[in-house]
mmCIF file of C-alpha atoms and ligand atoms in Angstrom:
data_model
loop_
_atom_site.group_PDB
_atom_site.id
_atom_site.type_symbol
_atom_site.label_atom_id
_atom_site.label_comp_id
_atom_site.label_asym_id
_atom_site.label_seq_id
_atom_site.Cartn_x
_atom_site.Cartn_y
_atom_site.Cartn_z
ATOM 1 C CA MET A 1 89.013 7.379 186.302
ATOM 2 C CA ILE A 2 90.702 9.854 183.957
ATOM 3 C CA THR A 3 90.145 13.460 185.006
ATOM 4 C CA ASN A 4 91.072 16.828 183.526
ATOM 5 C CA LEU A 5 90.803 15.671 179.909
ATOM 6 C CA PRO A 6 90.510 18.658 177.591
ATOM 7 C CA GLN A 7 87.099 19.054 176.057
ATOM 8 C CA GLY A 8 86.862 17.127 172.823
ATOM 9 C CA VAL A 9 85.273 14.139 171.182
ATOM 10 C CA SER A 10 86.677 10.644 171.560
ATOM 11 C CA GLY A 11 87.650 10.227 167.914
ATOM 12 C CA LYS A 12 86.278 6.676 167.975
ATOM 13 C CA PRO A 13 83.293 5.183 166.155
ATOM 14 C CA PRO A 14 80.336 4.994 166.098
ATOM 15 C CA TYR A 15 79.876 7.774 163.575
ATOM 16 C CA ASP A 16 77.287 10.437 164.442
ATOM 17 C CA ASP A 17 75.263 11.250 161.312
ATOM 18 C CA ASN A 18 74.125 14.508 162.901
ATOM 19 C CA ASN A 19 77.600 15.999 163.302
ATOM 20 C CA ILE A 20 77.999 19.383 161.624
ATOM 21 C CA PHE A 21 80.255 18.141 158.791
ATOM 22 C CA ALA A 22 77.813 15.335 157.944
ATOM 23 C CA ARG A 23 75.139 18.023 157.667
ATOM 24 C CA ILE A 24 77.402 20.156 155.441
ATOM 25 C CA LEU A 25 78.060 17.096 153.220
ATOM 26 C CA ARG A 26 74.299 16.542 152.856
ATOM 27 C CA GLY A 27 73.817 20.217 151.947
ATOM 28 C CA GLU A 28 71.703 20.897 155.051
ATOM 29 C CA VAL A 29 74.159 23.506 156.348
ATOM 30 C CA PRO A 30 75.859 25.976 153.972
ATOM 31 C CA CYS A 31 79.607 26.293 153.610
ATOM 32 C CA ARG A 32 82.036 28.406 151.588
ATOM 33 C CA LYS A 33 83.193 25.642 149.272
ATOM 34 C CA VAL A 34 86.651 25.671 147.652
ATOM 35 C CA HIS A 35 86.789 22.115 146.257
ATOM 36 C CA ASP A 36 84.439 19.197 145.714
ATOM 37 C CA ASP A 37 85.211 15.835 144.102
ATOM 38 C CA ASP A 38 84.397 12.144 144.624
ATOM 39 C CA PHE A 39 86.691 11.865 147.652
ATOM 40 C CA ALA A 40 86.909 15.234 149.364
ATOM 41 C CA LEU A 41 85.021 18.415 150.143
ATOM 42 C CA ALA A 42 86.973 21.533 151.151
ATOM 43 C CA PHE A 43 85.522 24.693 152.631
ATOM 44 C CA HIS A 44 86.530 27.721 154.698
ATOM 45 C CA ASP A 45 86.569 27.263 158.477
ATOM 46 C CA ILE A 46 83.839 29.314 160.139
ATOM 47 C CA ASN A 47 86.345 30.595 162.732
ATOM 48 C CA PRO A 48 89.599 31.073 160.789
ATOM 49 C CA GLN A 49 92.909 30.886 162.678
ATOM 50 C CA ALA A 50 95.011 32.118 159.724
ATOM 51 C CA PRO A 51 94.390 34.269 156.604
ATOM 52 C CA ALA A 52 93.535 31.009 154.855
ATOM 53 C CA HIS A 53 91.995 28.272 157.016
ATOM 54 C CA ILE A 54 90.444 25.515 154.955
ATOM 55 C CA LEU A 55 88.879 22.280 156.176
ATOM 56 C CA VAL A 56 89.254 19.227 153.956
ATOM 57 C CA ILE A 57 86.971 16.289 154.720
ATOM 58 C CA PRO A 58 86.460 12.870 153.137
ATOM 59 C CA LYS A 59 83.036 12.023 151.724
ATOM 60 C CA GLY A 60 82.759 8.834 153.795
ATOM 61 C CA ARG A 61 81.598 8.368 157.380
ATOM 62 C CA TYR A 62 84.895 8.421 159.315
ATOM 63 C CA VAL A 63 85.180 9.785 162.832
ATOM 64 C CA SER A 64 88.900 10.544 162.947
ATOM 65 C CA PHE A 65 92.245 9.900 161.279
ATOM 66 C CA ALA A 66 92.503 6.642 163.225
ATOM 67 C CA ASP A 67 89.161 5.493 161.809
ATOM 68 C CA PHE A 68 89.878 6.727 158.260
ATOM 69 C CA SER A 69 93.388 5.280 158.033
ATOM 70 C CA SER A 70 92.281 1.855 159.267
ATOM 71 C CA THR A 71 88.878 1.412 157.618
ATOM 72 C CA ALA A 72 88.716 3.547 154.433
ATOM 73 C CA SER A 73 89.497 1.819 151.133
ATOM 74 C CA ASP A 74 92.811 2.369 149.367
ATOM 75 C CA GLU A 75 90.896 4.290 146.692
ATOM 76 C CA GLU A 76 89.351 6.643 149.266
ATOM 77 C CA ILE A 77 92.688 7.268 150.997
ATOM 78 C CA LEU A 78 94.504 7.896 147.728
ATOM 79 C CA GLY A 79 91.715 10.132 146.437
ATOM 80 C CA PHE A 80 91.644 12.137 149.656
ATOM 81 C CA ILE A 81 95.418 12.693 149.814
ATOM 82 C CA ARG A 82 95.516 13.664 146.120
ATOM 83 C CA ALA A 83 92.679 16.124 146.743
ATOM 84 C CA LEU A 84 94.614 17.722 149.627
ATOM 85 C CA GLY A 85 97.553 18.368 147.318
ATOM 86 C CA THR A 86 95.317 19.658 144.545
ATOM 87 C CA ILE A 87 93.591 22.058 146.937
ATOM 88 C CA ALA A 88 96.864 23.460 148.317
ATOM 89 C CA ARG A 89 98.212 23.924 144.776
ATOM 90 C CA GLY A 90 94.982 25.481 143.563
ATOM 91 C CA LEU A 91 94.944 27.993 146.399
ATOM 92 C CA GLY A 92 98.503 29.030 145.466
ATOM 93 C CA TYR A 93 100.342 28.133 148.675
ATOM 94 C CA GLU A 94 103.022 25.798 147.357
ATOM 95 C CA GLU A 95 105.669 28.561 147.210
ATOM 96 C CA SER A 96 104.891 30.372 150.461
ATOM 97 C CA GLY A 97 104.047 27.183 152.342
ATOM 98 C CA TYR A 98 101.181 25.884 154.400
ATOM 99 C CA ARG A 99 100.458 23.673 157.394
ATOM 100 C CA LEU A 100 98.220 20.605 157.544
ATOM 101 C CA LEU A 101 96.799 19.525 160.896
ATOM 102 C CA ALA A 102 94.396 16.784 161.930
ATOM 103 C CA ASN A 103 93.120 16.555 165.488
ATOM 104 C CA ALA A 104 92.177 13.095 166.759
ATOM 105 C CA GLY A 105 90.606 12.473 170.117
ATOM 106 C CA PRO A 106 90.432 14.318 173.442
ATOM 107 C CA ASP A 107 94.079 15.382 173.917
ATOM 108 C CA SER A 108 94.049 17.028 170.500
ATOM 109 C CA HIS A 109 90.821 18.885 171.307
ATOM 110 C CA GLN A 110 89.014 17.435 168.267
ATOM 111 C CA GLU A 111 85.579 19.070 168.247
ATOM 112 C CA VAL A 112 83.846 17.664 165.199
ATOM 113 C CA PRO A 113 83.589 13.844 164.946
ATOM 114 C CA HIS A 114 84.077 13.630 161.180
ATOM 115 C CA PHE A 115 87.710 13.233 160.066
ATOM 116 C CA HIS A 116 89.055 16.527 158.748
ATOM 117 C CA VAL A 117 92.369 18.118 157.884
ATOM 118 C CA HIS A 118 92.940 21.797 158.584
ATOM 119 C CA LEU A 119 94.975 23.685 155.971
ATOM 120 C CA PHE A 120 96.487 26.913 157.333
ATOM 121 C CA ALA A 121 98.304 29.406 155.104
ATOM 122 C CA GLY A 122 98.711 33.032 154.145
ATOM 123 C CA LYS A 123 101.280 34.237 156.704
ATOM 124 C CA PRO A 124 104.296 32.871 158.640
ATOM 125 C CA LEU A 125 102.574 30.365 160.909
ATOM 126 C CA GLY A 126 104.981 30.383 163.851
ATOM 127 C CA PRO A 127 105.832 27.426 166.064
ATOM 128 C CA MET A 128 103.924 24.214 165.611
ATOM 129 C CA LEU A 129 102.275 24.017 169.038
ATOM 130 C CA VAL A 130 101.104 26.458 171.678
ATOM 131 C CA ARG A 131 103.224 25.709 174.762
HETATM 132 P P1 5GP B 201 88.571 20.359 165.316
HETATM 133 O O1 5GP B 201 88.783 21.041 166.636
HETATM 134 O O2 5GP B 201 87.492 19.302 165.398
HETATM 135 O O3 5GP B 201 89.849 19.858 164.705
HETATM 136 O O4 5GP B 201 88.099 21.485 164.313
HETATM 137 C C1 5GP B 201 86.767 21.728 163.978
HETATM 138 C C2 5GP B 201 86.724 22.999 163.167
HETATM 139 O O5 5GP B 201 85.454 23.099 162.578
HETATM 140 C C3 5GP B 201 86.944 24.279 163.983
HETATM 141 O O6 5GP B 201 88.082 24.973 163.470
HETATM 142 C C4 5GP B 201 85.641 25.052 163.799
HETATM 143 O O7 5GP B 201 85.833 26.452 163.675
HETATM 144 C C5 5GP B 201 85.083 24.448 162.519
HETATM 145 N N1 5GP B 201 83.634 24.487 162.436
HETATM 146 C C6 5GP B 201 82.740 24.129 163.393
HETATM 147 N N2 5GP B 201 81.473 24.276 162.959
HETATM 148 C C7 5GP B 201 81.573 24.733 161.689
HETATM 149 C C8 5GP B 201 80.586 25.077 160.711
HETATM 150 O O8 5GP B 201 79.393 24.999 160.907
HETATM 151 N N3 5GP B 201 81.057 25.516 159.496
HETATM 152 C C9 5GP B 201 82.401 25.607 159.234
HETATM 153 N N4 5GP B 201 82.749 26.050 158.012
HETATM 154 N N5 5GP B 201 83.348 25.293 160.141
HETATM 155 C C10 5GP B 201 82.933 24.864 161.351
#
């Protein structure tokens, strides 16, 4: 038996249609939207860890990066990655820089079981990981 796993979701299907990002996608829960297209929705994190902390999520039902990268169509993957770049450019962080981060599974402390990429920006972000 594995003990002392950090709290976090498994990152594996099945997809839970009641997760908070699914509810945001359906418009049941409000969000501060910064981008919306066929492949991605981006909105401000409710608990920001940097001056800009944006969450970018695909429109489809994918639990984690592992799920998205193996089961999404080429069109969805391309559209999502293009949207990430468009969002970062649109927010004006290409010059100063930004960090993208995707948690997947328990060790990463993924909390929400809908694949998402965090975009952090707006100040020097320091070392990559807390030691
Ligand atoms: P994870 O740990 O799964 O990578 O990150 C989940 C993120 O979702 C956290 O940074 C958390 O603050 C954010 N979050 C959780 N619930 C909500 C919500 O209802 N609205 C928004 N905008 N962000 C949320």
